[in-house]
CSV table of C-alpha atoms in Angstrom, one decimal:
chain,number,residue,atom,x,y,z
A,678,MET,CA,14.0,10.2,29.0
A,679,GLN,CA,12.6,6.7,29.2
A,680,GLU,CA,12.5,4.6,26.2
A,681,LYS,CA,9.1,3.5,25.1
A,682,LYS,CA,8.6,-0.3,25.3
A,683,HIS,CA,7.2,-2.1,22.4
A,684,THR,CA,3.8,-3.6,23.4
A,685,THR,CA,2.9,-5.2,20.1
A,686,ALA,CA,3.7,-8.9,19.6
A,687,PRO,CA,6.4,-9.7,17.0
A,688,LEU,CA,5.0,-10.3,13.6
A,689,ARG,CA,4.5,-13.9,12.7
A,690,PRO,CA,5.8,-15.0,9.3
A,691,ALA,CA,3.1,-15.3,6.8
A,692,LYS,CA,2.2,-18.8,5.5
A,693,VAL,CA,2.7,-19.6,1.9
A,694,VAL,CA,0.1,-21.8,0.4
A,695,ARG,CA,1.8,-24.2,-1.8
A,696,ALA,CA,0.8,-27.6,-3.0
A,697,THR,CA,0.9,-29.8,-6.0
A,698,ARG,CA,-1.8,-32.0,-7.4
A,699,GLN,CA,0.1,-35.1,-6.4
A,700,GLN,CA,1.3,-34.1,-3.0
A,701,PRO,CA,-1.3,-32.9,-0.5
A,702,LEU,CA,-0.2,-30.5,2.3
A,703,SER,CA,1.1,-32.1,5.4
A,704,GLY,CA,0.6,-31.1,9.1
A,705,ALA,CA,-2.1,-28.8,10.3
A,706,ALA,CA,-3.3,-27.9,6.8
A,707,ASN,CA,-3.8,-31.6,6.1
A,708,LYS,CA,-7.2,-31.6,7.9
A,709,HIS,CA,-8.9,-31.0,4.5
A,710,LYS,CA,-7.2,-34.2,3.2
A,711,THR,CA,-7.0,-32.9,-0.3
A,712,ALA,CA,-4.6,-30.3,-1.7
A,713,PRO,CA,-5.9,-26.8,-2.0
A,714,LYS,CA,-7.3,-26.0,-5.3
A,715,ARG,CA,-5.1,-23.9,-7.6
A,716,LEU,CA,-6.1,-20.4,-8.6
A,717,LYS,CA,-6.1,-18.8,-12.0
A,718,LEU,CA,-6.1,-15.2,-13.2
A,719,LEU,CA,-8.9,-14.8,-15.6
A,720,ILE,CA,-8.4,-11.8,-17.9
A,721,THR,CA,-11.4,-10.6,-19.9
A,722,VAL,CA,-11.2,-7.8,-22.4
A,723,VAL,CA,-14.6,-6.4,-23.4
A,724,GLU,CA,-16.3,-3.2,-24.6
A,725,ARG,CA,-16.3,-0.6,-21.9
A,726,SER,CA,-20.1,-0.5,-21.6
A,727,LYS,CA,-20.4,-4.2,-21.1
A,728,ALA,CA,-17.8,-4.6,-18.4
A,729,GLU,CA,-20.3,-4.4,-15.5
A,730,LEU,CA,-22.4,-7.1,-17.1
A,731,TYR,CA,-19.5,-9.5,-17.5
A,732,MET,CA,-18.4,-8.8,-13.9
A,733,ASP,CA,-21.8,-9.7,-12.6
A,734,LEU,CA,-21.8,-12.9,-14.8
A,735,LEU,CA,-18.4,-13.9,-13.4
A,736,GLN,CA,-19.5,-13.5,-9.8
A,737,ALA,CA,-21.7,-16.6,-10.2
A,738,TYR,CA,-18.5,-18.6,-10.7
A,739,GLU,CA,-17.3,-18.1,-7.1
A,740,VAL,CA,-15.1,-15.1,-8.1
A,741,ASN,CA,-14.6,-13.0,-5.0
A,742,MET,CA,-12.2,-10.5,-6.3
A,743,GLN,CA,-12.2,-8.6,-9.6
A,744,ILE,CA,-10.2,-5.6,-10.7
A,745,THR,CA,-10.9,-3.6,-13.8
A,746,ALA,CA,-8.9,-1.1,-15.7
A,747,THR,CA,-9.8,1.0,-18.7
A,748,ALA,CA,-7.9,0.1,-21.9
A,749,SER,CA,-8.0,0.6,-25.6
A,750,GLY,CA,-8.0,-2.1,-28.3
A,751,THR,CA,-5.7,-2.0,-31.3
A,752,ALA,CA,-7.8,-3.9,-33.9
A,753,THR,CA,-6.4,-4.1,-37.4
A,754,SER,CA,-8.9,-2.6,-39.8
A,755,ASP,CA,-7.8,-0.4,-42.7
A,756,ILE,CA,-11.1,1.4,-42.9
A,757,LEU,CA,-11.2,2.1,-39.2
A,758,HIS,CA,-7.6,3.3,-39.4
A,759,LEU,CA,-8.4,5.6,-42.3
A,760,MET,CA,-11.2,7.1,-40.3
A,761,GLY,CA,-8.9,7.6,-37.4
A,762,ILE,CA,-10.8,5.4,-35.1
A,763,GLU,CA,-8.5,2.4,-35.1
A,764,GLU,CA,-8.5,2.3,-31.3
A,765,SER,CA,-11.6,1.1,-29.5
A,766,GLU,CA,-12.6,1.7,-25.9
A,767,LYS,CA,-12.2,-1.4,-23.8
A,768,ARG,CA,-12.1,-2.5,-20.3
A,769,VAL,CA,-10.0,-5.3,-18.9
A,770,ILE,CA,-11.3,-7.4,-16.0
A,771,PHE,CA,-8.9,-9.3,-13.9
A,772,SER,CA,-10.7,-12.0,-11.9
A,773,LEU,CA,-9.2,-14.5,-9.6
A,774,ILE,CA,-10.9,-17.8,-10.0
A,775,ARG,CA,-10.5,-21.3,-8.7
A,776,GLU,CA,-9.1,-23.8,-11.2
A,777,ASP,CA,-12.1,-26.1,-11.2
A,778,ARG,CA,-14.4,-23.2,-12.0
A,779,ALA,CA,-12.3,-21.7,-14.8
A,780,ALA,CA,-13.3,-24.0,-17.6
A,781,ALA,CA,-17.0,-23.4,-16.9
A,782,ALA,CA,-16.5,-19.6,-16.7
A,783,LEU,CA,-14.6,-19.6,-20.0
A,784,ALA,CA,-17.4,-21.6,-21.7
A,785,MET,CA,-20.0,-19.2,-20.4
A,786,LEU,CA,-17.9,-16.2,-21.6
A,787,GLU,CA,-17.5,-17.8,-25.1
A,788,GLU,CA,-21.2,-18.3,-25.4
A,789,LYS,CA,-21.9,-14.7,-24.2
A,790,PHE,CA,-19.4,-13.3,-26.6
A,791,LYS,CA,-21.4,-14.8,-29.4
A,792,THR,CA,-24.9,-13.9,-28.2
A,793,ILE,CA,-24.7,-10.5,-26.6
A,794,LYS,CA,-25.0,-7.6,-28.9
A,795,LYS,CA,-21.8,-5.6,-29.0
A,796,GLY,CA,-20.6,-8.0,-26.3
A,797,LYS,CA,-17.7,-9.5,-28.2
A,798,GLY,CA,-14.5,-9.9,-26.3
A,799,ILE,CA,-11.6,-12.2,-25.5
A,800,ALA,CA,-10.9,-14.1,-22.3
A,801,MET,CA,-7.9,-16.1,-21.1
A,802,THR,CA,-6.6,-17.8,-18.0
A,803,VAL,CA,-3.1,-17.6,-16.6
A,804,PRO,CA,-2.2,-20.1,-13.9
A,805,LEU,CA,-1.0,-18.7,-10.6
A,806,THR,CA,2.1,-20.4,-9.0
A,807,GLY,CA,1.8,-19.0,-5.4
A,808,VAL,CA,-0.4,-17.1,-3.0
A,809,ILE,CA,0.7,-15.6,0.3
A,810,GLY,CA,-1.6,-15.9,3.4
A,811,VAL,CA,-4.1,-18.6,4.2
A,812,SER,CA,-7.0,-16.3,4.8
A,813,ILE,CA,-6.4,-14.5,1.5
A,814,TYR,CA,-6.3,-17.8,-0.3
A,815,ARG,CA,-9.6,-18.8,1.4
A,816,PHE,CA,-11.1,-15.5,0.3
A,817,LEU,CA,-9.8,-15.8,-3.3
A,818,SER,CA,-10.8,-19.4,-3.7
A,819,ASN,CA,-14.2,-19.0,-1.9
A,820,SER,CA,-13.3,-21.9,0.5
A,821,ARG,CA,-15.7,-21.4,3.4
B,517,MET,CA,4.3,-27.9,-19.8
B,518,LYS,CA,3.5,-26.7,-23.3
B,519,TYR,CA,0.9,-24.0,-23.9
B,520,GLU,CA,-0.9,-23.2,-27.1
B,521,HIS,CA,-0.9,-19.5,-26.4
B,522,GLU,CA,1.2,-17.0,-24.5
B,523,MET,CA,0.4,-13.5,-23.4
B,524,ILE,CA,3.1,-11.0,-24.0
B,525,LEU,CA,3.2,-8.1,-21.7
B,526,CYS,CA,5.2,-5.1,-22.9
B,527,ILE,CA,5.7,-2.0,-20.7
B,528,VAL,CA,6.8,1.0,-22.6
B,529,ASN,CA,6.9,4.8,-22.1
B,530,ASN,CA,3.7,6.6,-22.9
B,531,GLY,CA,3.0,7.0,-26.6
B,532,PHE,CA,5.0,4.0,-27.8
B,533,SER,CA,2.2,1.4,-27.8
B,534,GLY,CA,1.8,2.0,-31.6
B,535,GLU,CA,5.5,0.9,-32.1
B,536,VAL,CA,4.9,-2.1,-30.0
B,537,MET,CA,1.9,-3.2,-32.0
B,538,ASP,CA,3.8,-2.5,-35.3
B,539,ALA,CA,6.7,-4.7,-34.2
B,540,ALA,CA,4.3,-7.4,-33.0
B,541,ARG,CA,2.2,-7.4,-36.1
B,542,ALA,CA,5.3,-7.7,-38.3
B,543,CYS,CA,5.8,-11.1,-36.5
B,544,GLY,CA,2.2,-12.3,-37.0
B,545,ALA,CA,0.4,-11.0,-33.9
B,546,SER,CA,-3.2,-10.0,-34.7
B,547,GLY,CA,-4.1,-7.4,-32.1
B,548,GLY,CA,-3.5,-6.1,-28.6
B,549,THR,CA,-4.9,-4.2,-25.7
B,550,VAL,CA,-3.3,-1.1,-24.2
B,551,LEU,CA,-3.6,-0.1,-20.6
B,552,HIS,CA,-2.3,3.1,-19.1
B,553,ALA,CA,0.0,2.6,-16.1
B,554,ARG,CA,2.5,4.3,-13.9
B,555,GLY,CA,6.0,2.9,-13.5
B,556,THR,CA,8.2,3.0,-10.4
B,557,ALA,CA,11.9,2.2,-10.0
B,558,SER,CA,14.4,2.7,-7.2
B,559,PRO,CA,16.6,5.8,-7.6
B,560,GLU,CA,19.7,3.7,-7.0
B,561,ALA,CA,18.8,1.3,-9.8
B,562,GLU,CA,18.2,4.2,-12.1
B,563,THR,CA,21.7,5.7,-11.4
B,564,PHE,CA,23.4,2.3,-11.6
B,565,PHE,CA,21.9,1.3,-14.9
B,566,LYS,CA,22.1,5.0,-16.2
B,567,ILE,CA,18.4,5.1,-17.2
B,568,THR,CA,15.6,7.4,-16.3
B,569,ILE,CA,12.2,6.0,-15.6
B,570,GLN,CA,9.4,8.1,-17.1
B,571,PRO,CA,6.5,7.4,-14.7
B,572,GLU,CA,3.8,7.5,-17.4
B,573,LYS,CA,3.7,4.1,-19.0
B,574,GLU,CA,1.6,2.0,-21.3
B,575,LEU,CA,1.1,-1.7,-20.8
B,576,VAL,CA,0.4,-3.6,-24.0
B,577,MET,CA,-1.1,-7.1,-23.7
B,578,ILE,CA,-0.7,-9.2,-26.8
B,579,LEU,CA,-2.1,-12.8,-27.1
B,580,VAL,CA,0.0,-14.8,-29.4
B,581,PRO,CA,0.4,-18.5,-30.5
B,582,SER,CA,3.4,-20.0,-28.6
B,583,GLU,CA,5.2,-20.6,-31.9
B,584,ILE,CA,5.7,-16.9,-32.6
B,585,LYS,CA,6.3,-15.8,-29.0
B,586,ASP,CA,10.1,-15.8,-29.3
B,587,ASP,CA,9.9,-13.8,-32.6
B,588,VAL,CA,7.6,-11.2,-31.0
B,589,LEU,CA,9.8,-10.9,-27.9
B,590,HIS,CA,12.9,-10.4,-30.1
B,591,ALA,CA,11.2,-7.9,-32.3
B,592,LEU,CA,10.0,-5.9,-29.2
B,593,TYR,CA,13.6,-6.0,-27.8
B,594,GLN,CA,14.9,-4.6,-31.0
B,595,LYS,CA,12.3,-2.0,-31.7
B,596,VAL,CA,11.2,-0.8,-28.3
B,597,GLY,CA,13.8,-2.2,-26.0
B,598,LEU,CA,15.6,-0.4,-23.1
B,599,GLN,CA,18.1,1.1,-25.5
B,600,THR,CA,15.4,2.8,-27.5
B,601,PRO,CA,13.3,5.9,-26.5
B,602,GLY,CA,10.4,3.5,-25.8
B,603,GLN,CA,12.5,2.0,-22.9
B,604,GLY,CA,10.3,-1.1,-23.1
B,605,ILE,CA,10.5,-4.4,-21.2
B,606,ALA,CA,8.6,-7.4,-22.4
B,607,PHE,CA,7.9,-10.8,-21.0
B,608,ALA,CA,5.5,-13.7,-21.7
B,609,LEU,CA,3.0,-15.5,-19.5
B,610,PRO,CA,1.6,-18.9,-20.2
B,611,VAL,CA,-2.1,-18.9,-21.0
B,612,ASP,CA,-3.9,-22.3,-20.5
B,613,GLY,CA,-7.3,-21.3,-21.7
B,614,VAL,CA,-8.6,-18.9,-24.4
B,615,VAL,CA,-12.0,-18.0,-25.7
B,616,GLY,CA,-13.1,-15.3,-28.1
B,617,LEU,CA,-10.2,-15.4,-30.5
B,618,PRO,CA,-11.3,-14.4,-34.1
B,619,SER,CA,-12.1,-17.5,-36.2
B,620,LYS,CA,-9.4,-16.4,-38.7
B,621,ALA,CA,-6.7,-16.4,-36.0
B,622,ARG,CA,-8.0,-19.8,-34.8
B,623,GLU,CA,-7.7,-21.3,-38.2
B,624,GLU,CA,-4.2,-20.0,-38.6
B,625,ASN,CA,-3.3,-21.5,-35.2
B,626,SER,CA,-4.7,-24.9,-36.1
B,627,LYS,CA,-2.8,-24.9,-39.4
B,628,ALA,CA,0.5,-24.1,-37.6
């Protein structure tokens, strides 16, 4: 029996996008002349019914990928605890956002938390230290 | 780099999020968010470390001021660590921007 020949090309190693603010990337990636913008993970915890609204609001900040998960809050309130409803239904939104848009998104969220009825929540950003794949980075950072 | 806040992530067996929050509150944390999750571990690692991974997990996210981060991590290790039925692991992530914290918590943070 003849052995089947592999027709597919060998896999190319994926590129790791890595740069610091001070040192721009060298070589082919240097055509942009500036270092790629860093990404942050924006975590927003809101009432379940308001999650869609906040996701739509965040899309205006060049957020191309968002993941949500159902969650429950553990607010400390003796009265709520006595009534057995200490836990509240929440939804967590994980959004990948470019560093230069994060501050504006947080400011918008802060304002909306105050103004939207039953729209209170909490939001925080966590800096990312690495992303694998140039096209994925371009997608996540909305670099067209 | 120094951050004002840190987010503690604690992964515990299903049903132990209450113990996690009790331990965290005892150290000064105000509240947390619980997500349901499913854990995976390699069978070899399970045999080597003599632990069994219960797939149903709870992931507790607790936002704390950096000053109490170590206290909370230590408390979680003691109360819901791998040697306890909660079989929890906890770690902290730096948080460089926060909005929506209750004003009381913010005042306490500014005092600290």
